[in-house]
Amino acid sequence: MTRTPLSSVACSIARATDLFGDAWTALIMRDVLVGIRRFDELAEDLGLSRKVLAARLARLVEEGVLTRERYQASPPREEYVATEKGRELYPVLLTLMAWGDKWYAAPAGVPARIRHDACGHISTPVVTCDACRDPLTMADTTQLPGPGGRIGPGTLLLAPLIVARGQGS
């Protein structure tokens, strides 16, 4: 089945989903960010076919999310390392993890916990306002038009709604 590319949709969620539109890509990033960086280890951990893994890794490298770094000269061996762009996905994955923990944890409990090393506490990630540090929720936020917004495929109804909300500000 061929996927419709979302790169031309005037929506940052659509554009990000174009890259991370399947679970394997997010799980590959989870593994790399936690420290599993070699192809064979990724394949073993994820139970993913080598062909699919190679394709996903190639796309992540092409998009500048991962780089390949040589760790052995003879025979040549490389591992995958997150770039700054890739490392900035960590909070996104933590937020997705917190949501999954809340709604899909097994009866035995959550599969993993996050310790904030600076204070030593087990933490639940939350998205906060960068100005006041209060949590951001649906109840207390409004999407407003941005300079790159436009009406088009993927935003035919959404863009006018956001523009109308912006006119009320």
mmCIF file of C-alpha atoms in Angstrom:
data_model
loop_
_atom_site.group_PDB
_atom_site.id
_atom_site.type_symbol
_atom_site.label_atom_id
_atom_site.label_comp_id
_atom_site.label_asym_id
_atom_site.label_seq_id
_atom_site.Cartn_x
_atom_site.Cartn_y
_atom_site.Cartn_z
ATOM 1 C CA MET A 1 0.000 0.000 0.000
ATOM 2 C CA THR A 2 1.442 3.376 -1.011
ATOM 3 C CA ARG A 3 1.153 6.229 1.495
ATOM 4 C CA THR A 4 0.213 9.725 0.453
ATOM 5 C CA PRO A 5 3.117 12.080 1.254
ATOM 6 C CA LEU A 6 2.163 14.755 3.791
ATOM 7 C CA SER A 7 5.189 17.009 3.295
ATOM 8 C CA SER A 8 3.171 19.599 1.369
ATOM 9 C CA VAL A 9 0.395 19.911 3.970
ATOM 10 C CA ALA A 10 0.599 23.221 5.858
ATOM 11 C CA CYS A 11 0.658 21.498 9.252
ATOM 12 C CA SER A 12 3.688 20.651 11.370
ATOM 13 C CA ILE A 13 1.926 17.561 12.765
ATOM 14 C CA ALA A 14 1.312 16.285 9.224
ATOM 15 C CA ARG A 15 4.911 16.923 8.191
ATOM 16 C CA ALA A 16 6.307 15.184 11.277
ATOM 17 C CA THR A 17 3.893 12.286 10.808
ATOM 18 C CA ASP A 18 5.144 11.932 7.249
ATOM 19 C CA LEU A 19 8.447 10.773 8.746
ATOM 20 C CA PHE A 20 7.073 9.067 11.866
ATOM 21 C CA GLY A 21 3.919 7.633 10.339
ATOM 22 C CA ASP A 22 4.640 4.094 11.423
ATOM 23 C CA ALA A 23 5.397 2.573 14.794
ATOM 24 C CA TRP A 24 8.757 1.133 13.724
ATOM 25 C CA THR A 25 10.312 4.559 13.177
ATOM 26 C CA ALA A 26 9.346 5.740 16.673
ATOM 27 C CA LEU A 27 10.608 2.475 18.199
ATOM 28 C CA ILE A 28 13.901 2.724 16.310
ATOM 29 C CA MET A 29 14.351 6.233 17.699
ATOM 30 C CA ARG A 30 13.414 5.025 21.192
ATOM 31 C CA ASP A 31 16.119 2.378 21.005
ATOM 32 C CA VAL A 32 18.794 4.674 19.547
ATOM 33 C CA LEU A 33 18.092 7.393 22.122
ATOM 34 C CA VAL A 34 18.358 4.874 24.965
ATOM 35 C CA GLY A 35 21.619 3.421 23.614
ATOM 36 C CA ILE A 36 20.923 0.582 21.156
ATOM 37 C CA ARG A 37 22.721 1.868 18.080
ATOM 38 C CA ARG A 38 24.016 -1.040 16.019
ATOM 39 C CA PHE A 39 22.001 -2.518 13.175
ATOM 40 C CA ASP A 40 22.076 -6.119 14.432
ATOM 41 C CA GLU A 41 21.122 -5.034 17.960
ATOM 42 C CA LEU A 42 18.223 -2.936 16.654
ATOM 43 C CA ALA A 43 17.005 -5.852 14.524
ATOM 44 C CA GLU A 44 17.252 -8.224 17.494
ATOM 45 C CA ASP A 45 15.566 -5.883 19.961
ATOM 46 C CA LEU A 46 12.691 -4.917 17.685
ATOM 47 C CA GLY A 47 12.188 -8.261 15.954
ATOM 48 C CA LEU A 48 11.952 -6.290 12.743
ATOM 49 C CA SER A 49 12.907 -7.579 9.309
ATOM 50 C CA ARG A 50 16.326 -6.414 8.199
ATOM 51 C CA LYS A 51 14.839 -4.982 5.001
ATOM 52 C CA VAL A 52 12.301 -2.812 6.847
ATOM 53 C CA LEU A 53 14.897 -1.753 9.432
ATOM 54 C CA ALA A 54 17.398 -0.789 6.719
ATOM 55 C CA ALA A 55 14.749 1.279 4.912
ATOM 56 C CA ARG A 56 13.674 3.109 8.090
ATOM 57 C CA LEU A 57 17.273 3.798 9.134
ATOM 58 C CA ALA A 58 18.155 5.077 5.653
ATOM 59 C CA ARG A 59 15.204 7.497 5.781
ATOM 60 C CA LEU A 60 16.181 8.712 9.273
ATOM 61 C CA VAL A 61 19.741 9.339 8.041
ATOM 62 C CA GLU A 62 18.447 11.048 4.879
ATOM 63 C CA GLU A 63 16.228 13.320 7.001
ATOM 64 C CA GLY A 64 19.142 14.257 9.278
ATOM 65 C CA VAL A 65 17.631 12.614 12.360
ATOM 66 C CA LEU A 66 20.412 10.018 12.645
ATOM 67 C CA THR A 67 23.995 9.838 11.423
ATOM 68 C CA ARG A 68 26.180 6.808 10.854
ATOM 69 C CA GLU A 69 29.440 6.749 12.774
ATOM 70 C CA ARG A 70 32.205 4.216 12.292
ATOM 71 C CA TYR A 71 33.071 2.298 15.453
ATOM 72 C CA GLN A 72 35.326 -0.334 13.856
ATOM 73 C CA ALA A 73 37.737 0.012 10.943
ATOM 74 C CA SER A 74 38.274 -3.590 9.879
ATOM 75 C CA PRO A 75 35.857 -4.867 8.895
ATOM 76 C CA PRO A 76 34.125 -1.508 8.661
ATOM 77 C CA ARG A 77 31.215 -1.258 11.089
ATOM 78 C CA GLU A 78 28.977 1.661 11.817
ATOM 79 C CA GLU A 79 26.402 2.579 14.412
ATOM 80 C CA TYR A 80 23.530 5.043 14.347
ATOM 81 C CA VAL A 81 23.746 8.171 16.475
ATOM 82 C CA ALA A 82 21.033 10.766 16.965
ATOM 83 C CA THR A 83 21.736 14.237 15.621
ATOM 84 C CA GLU A 84 20.471 17.344 17.409
ATOM 85 C CA LYS A 85 17.290 16.992 15.343
ATOM 86 C CA GLY A 86 16.994 13.384 16.534
ATOM 87 C CA ARG A 87 17.753 14.157 20.185
ATOM 88 C CA GLU A 88 14.991 16.750 20.158
ATOM 89 C CA LEU A 89 12.549 13.893 19.544
ATOM 90 C CA TYR A 90 13.200 12.567 23.058
ATOM 91 C CA PRO A 91 10.587 14.768 24.774
ATOM 92 C CA VAL A 92 8.080 13.853 22.054
ATOM 93 C CA LEU A 93 8.651 10.153 22.725
ATOM 94 C CA LEU A 94 8.452 10.740 26.497
ATOM 95 C CA THR A 95 5.103 12.467 26.079
ATOM 96 C CA LEU A 96 3.835 9.619 23.911
ATOM 97 C CA MET A 97 5.120 7.170 26.521
ATOM 98 C CA ALA A 98 3.290 9.017 29.335
ATOM 99 C CA TRP A 99 0.066 8.901 27.323
ATOM 100 C CA GLY A 100 0.539 5.184 26.641
ATOM 101 C CA ASP A 101 1.319 4.567 30.316
ATOM 102 C CA LYS A 102 -1.926 6.278 31.318
ATOM 103 C CA TRP A 103 -4.204 4.579 28.815
ATOM 104 C CA TYR A 104 -2.510 1.297 27.868
ATOM 105 C CA ALA A 105 -0.351 0.096 30.769
ATOM 106 C CA ALA A 106 -0.609 -3.601 31.518
ATOM 107 C CA PRO A 107 -2.132 -4.701 34.834
ATOM 108 C CA ALA A 108 1.415 -5.308 36.123
ATOM 109 C CA GLY A 109 2.217 -1.610 35.614
ATOM 110 C CA VAL A 110 4.157 0.587 33.230
ATOM 111 C CA PRO A 111 7.016 -1.028 31.274
ATOM 112 C CA ALA A 112 9.582 1.679 32.077
ATOM 113 C CA ARG A 113 9.915 4.732 34.306
ATOM 114 C CA ILE A 114 11.797 7.977 33.781
ATOM 115 C CA ARG A 115 14.146 9.310 36.444
ATOM 116 C CA HIS A 116 15.036 12.996 36.239
ATOM 117 C CA ASP A 117 18.754 12.779 36.965
ATOM 118 C CA ALA A 118 19.017 16.395 38.150
ATOM 119 C CA CYS A 119 16.695 15.830 41.122
ATOM 120 C CA GLY A 120 16.592 12.029 41.322
ATOM 121 C CA HIS A 121 12.793 11.786 41.169
ATOM 122 C CA ILE A 122 10.727 9.469 39.005
ATOM 123 C CA SER A 123 8.918 11.831 36.656
ATOM 124 C CA THR A 124 5.925 11.904 34.350
ATOM 125 C CA PRO A 125 6.592 14.127 31.340
ATOM 126 C CA VAL A 126 4.240 17.070 30.796
ATOM 127 C CA VAL A 127 4.167 19.729 28.096
ATOM 128 C CA THR A 128 4.462 23.191 29.626
ATOM 129 C CA CYS A 129 4.311 26.798 28.504
ATOM 130 C CA ASP A 130 7.835 28.072 27.875
ATOM 131 C CA ALA A 131 6.919 31.433 29.440
ATOM 132 C CA CYS A 132 5.103 30.582 32.688
ATOM 133 C CA ARG A 133 5.845 26.807 32.967
ATOM 134 C CA ASP A 134 2.163 25.903 33.534
ATOM 135 C CA PRO A 135 1.030 22.679 31.820
ATOM 136 C CA LEU A 136 -0.545 23.130 28.391
ATOM 137 C CA THR A 137 -3.928 21.415 27.931
ATOM 138 C CA MET A 138 -6.764 21.555 25.424
ATOM 139 C CA ALA A 139 -8.820 23.518 27.941
ATOM 140 C CA ASP A 140 -6.368 26.415 28.173
ATOM 141 C CA THR A 141 -4.802 26.761 24.716
ATOM 142 C CA THR A 142 -5.953 28.080 21.334
ATOM 143 C CA GLN A 143 -4.303 27.435 17.987
ATOM 144 C CA LEU A 144 -3.756 30.685 16.106
ATOM 145 C CA PRO A 145 -2.627 31.201 12.512
ATOM 146 C CA GLY A 146 1.095 31.150 11.825
ATOM 147 C CA PRO A 147 3.002 32.716 8.935
ATOM 148 C CA GLY A 148 3.232 29.403 7.060
ATOM 149 C CA GLY A 149 -0.434 28.464 7.402
ATOM 150 C CA ARG A 150 -2.618 28.098 4.336
ATOM 151 C CA ILE A 151 -5.782 26.427 3.164
ATOM 152 C CA GLY A 152 -5.050 23.334 1.114
ATOM 153 C CA PRO A 153 -5.071 19.562 1.170
ATOM 154 C CA GLY A 154 -4.995 18.427 4.794
ATOM 155 C CA THR A 155 -6.176 21.808 6.122
ATOM 156 C CA LEU A 156 -9.318 22.569 4.069
ATOM 157 C CA LEU A 157 -11.490 22.971 7.176
ATOM 158 C CA LEU A 158 -8.793 23.393 9.814
ATOM 159 C CA ALA A 159 -7.067 26.472 8.371
ATOM 160 C CA PRO A 160 -10.249 28.616 8.200
ATOM 161 C CA LEU A 161 -11.117 27.550 11.757
ATOM 162 C CA ILE A 162 -7.693 28.600 13.031
ATOM 163 C CA VAL A 163 -7.869 31.897 11.097
ATOM 164 C CA ALA A 164 -11.303 32.642 12.594
ATOM 165 C CA ARG A 165 -9.956 32.011 16.080
ATOM 166 C CA GLY A 166 -7.069 34.387 15.353
ATOM 167 C CA GLN A 167 -9.455 37.148 14.328
ATOM 168 C CA GLY A 168 -11.104 36.941 17.739
ATOM 169 C CA SER A 169 -7.782 37.723 19.481
#
